[in-house]
Amino acid sequence: MSSVQVYFVGAGPGDPDLITVKGRKMLEEADIVVYAGSLVNPAVLAVTPAGCEIHNSASMTLDEVIAVMKAGVEQGKKVVRLHTGDPSIYGAIQEQIDLLNKLDISWQVVPGVSSFLAAAAALGQEYTLPGVSQTVIITRMEGRTPVPEKEQIRSLAAHQTTMCIFLSVHMFGELVQELLDGGYAADTPVAVVEKASWPEQRIFRGTLTTIADQLVAAGVSRTAMVIVGDVLAREYEQSRLYAPEFGHMFREAKP
Ligand code: SAH
């Protein structure tokens, strides 16, 4: 038996097939699951065994979550903490890990498919197009969780990279203002993917100045990813990696 007592598992963006094989295995063997009910698709829980104890963390405090984990571990039960997407992105796992360390409870993180990647898949979009952008910024607007002054969207916008903005679609007007103030041109393309990989997924496309009306008219929900950047315009240089005259470790250049 493995010595890991608590698994933090990335549930993926919604589609229950977009969990890793390992994450699914952990769920199949779980005695207790604590899942982030506001975002995790409950369909992901379908593989848990009969009798598995399931807790929705949406209505729990951090201490309550830890208490459930601790009680389970003390009874030799296998505990899974299920987070949406990948646990490392806005997952609030650090504080759980620190408390488990204090309790001498062993843990392991099983990564997941983050929603910014599911959004790229939905759009059929590469975020890193040669000659356009080779950098992806993952960020958010400040909400109740503060964002350090030096990484306000308006400063990040100076780079005009591809930007994936989480947790912000409900502040879309302010977001656009920040992006424009920071240096993106008014006609910079924007895509919003709502509930990427869920059956009800919706895609909206426009520019920084045109897309807001569409989002309002559609009544877009909070579970949406905002993607900004010229990569969405699809004008780019082809990758050198597959160019005939470009040799590398595994292929000789052709004249
Ligand atoms: N750990 C998660 C992010 C949690 S923060 C991950 O890796 O994806 C919650 C935010 O993620 C939401 O406000 C939304 O911006 C985004 N999000 C989560 N699931 C999404 C989905 N299926 N489609 C689009 N955005 C999603």
Short mmCIF file of N, CA and C and ligand atoms in Angstrom, two decimals, residues 13 39 84-86 89-90 114-115 166-167 193-196 198 222-225, ligand 1:
data_model
loop_
_atom_site.label_atom_id
_atom_site.label_comp_id
_atom_site.label_asym_id
_atom_site.label_seq_id
_atom_site.Cartn_x
_atom_site.Cartn_y
_atom_site.Cartn_z
N PRO A 13 -11.43 20.22 -16.40
CA PRO A 13 -12.28 21.39 -16.59
C PRO A 13 -13.79 21.12 -16.57
N LEU A 39 -17.53 24.21 -8.78
CA LEU A 39 -16.94 24.15 -10.13
C LEU A 39 -16.74 22.74 -10.68
N THR A 84 -11.07 21.60 -9.12
CA THR A 84 -11.37 21.80 -10.52
C THR A 84 -10.08 22.09 -11.32
N GLY A 85 -10.06 21.70 -12.56
CA GLY A 85 -8.91 21.98 -13.43
C GLY A 85 -7.66 21.36 -12.85
N ASP A 86 -6.62 22.17 -12.74
CA ASP A 86 -5.40 21.75 -12.05
C ASP A 86 -5.36 22.43 -10.68
N ILE A 89 -3.61 26.05 -9.83
CA ILE A 89 -4.06 27.36 -10.32
C ILE A 89 -5.31 27.79 -9.55
N TYR A 90 -5.18 28.81 -8.72
CA TYR A 90 -6.29 29.32 -7.90
C TYR A 90 -7.01 28.19 -7.17
N SER A 114 -6.07 22.06 -16.81
CA SER A 114 -6.62 23.35 -16.38
C SER A 114 -7.60 23.89 -17.43
N SER A 115 -8.51 24.73 -16.96
CA SER A 115 -9.53 25.28 -17.86
C SER A 115 -8.94 26.18 -18.95
N PHE A 166 -8.58 34.39 -15.65
CA PHE A 166 -9.51 33.60 -14.85
C PHE A 166 -10.36 34.53 -13.99
N LEU A 167 -11.45 34.03 -13.47
CA LEU A 167 -12.19 34.63 -12.35
C LEU A 167 -12.59 36.09 -12.57
N VAL A 193 -14.58 31.67 -23.44
CA VAL A 193 -15.10 30.31 -23.49
C VAL A 193 -15.80 30.03 -22.16
N GLU A 194 -17.09 29.82 -22.24
CA GLU A 194 -17.88 29.53 -21.05
C GLU A 194 -18.02 28.02 -20.92
N LYS A 195 -17.75 27.51 -19.73
CA LYS A 195 -17.88 26.08 -19.43
C LYS A 195 -17.19 25.20 -20.47
N ALA A 196 -15.92 25.50 -20.70
CA ALA A 196 -15.12 24.72 -21.65
C ALA A 196 -15.21 23.24 -21.31
N TRP A 198 -17.69 21.29 -21.09
CA TRP A 198 -18.99 20.83 -20.59
C TRP A 198 -19.94 20.72 -21.79
N ARG A 222 -20.24 32.87 -14.67
CA ARG A 222 -18.90 33.14 -14.15
C ARG A 222 -17.88 32.09 -14.54
N THR A 223 -18.36 30.91 -14.92
CA THR A 223 -17.42 29.85 -15.27
C THR A 223 -16.95 30.05 -16.70
N ALA A 224 -16.14 31.08 -16.88
CA ALA A 224 -15.70 31.42 -18.23
C ALA A 224 -14.26 31.92 -18.21
N MET A 225 -13.58 31.64 -19.30
CA MET A 225 -12.18 32.02 -19.47
C MET A 225 -12.12 33.13 -20.50
N1 SAH B 1 -7.98 25.33 -10.87
C1 SAH B 1 -8.89 25.77 -11.90
C2 SAH B 1 -9.26 27.24 -11.78
C3 SAH B 1 -10.09 27.57 -10.58
S1 SAH B 1 -10.52 29.25 -10.50
C4 SAH B 1 -8.28 25.44 -13.27
O1 SAH B 1 -7.13 25.01 -13.34
O2 SAH B 1 -8.98 25.61 -14.26
C5 SAH B 1 -12.10 29.27 -11.26
C6 SAH B 1 -12.06 29.97 -12.60
O3 SAH B 1 -11.57 29.07 -13.56
C7 SAH B 1 -13.42 30.41 -13.14
O4 SAH B 1 -13.75 31.68 -12.66
C8 SAH B 1 -13.17 30.43 -14.62
O5 SAH B 1 -12.49 31.62 -15.00
C9 SAH B 1 -12.20 29.29 -14.79
N2 SAH B 1 -12.87 28.04 -15.20
C10 SAH B 1 -12.99 26.91 -14.47
N3 SAH B 1 -13.57 25.93 -15.20
C11 SAH B 1 -13.81 26.47 -16.43
C12 SAH B 1 -14.36 25.96 -17.64
N4 SAH B 1 -14.79 24.70 -17.75
N5 SAH B 1 -14.44 26.81 -18.71
C13 SAH B 1 -13.99 28.07 -18.62
N6 SAH B 1 -13.46 28.59 -17.51
C14 SAH B 1 -13.36 27.81 -16.43
#
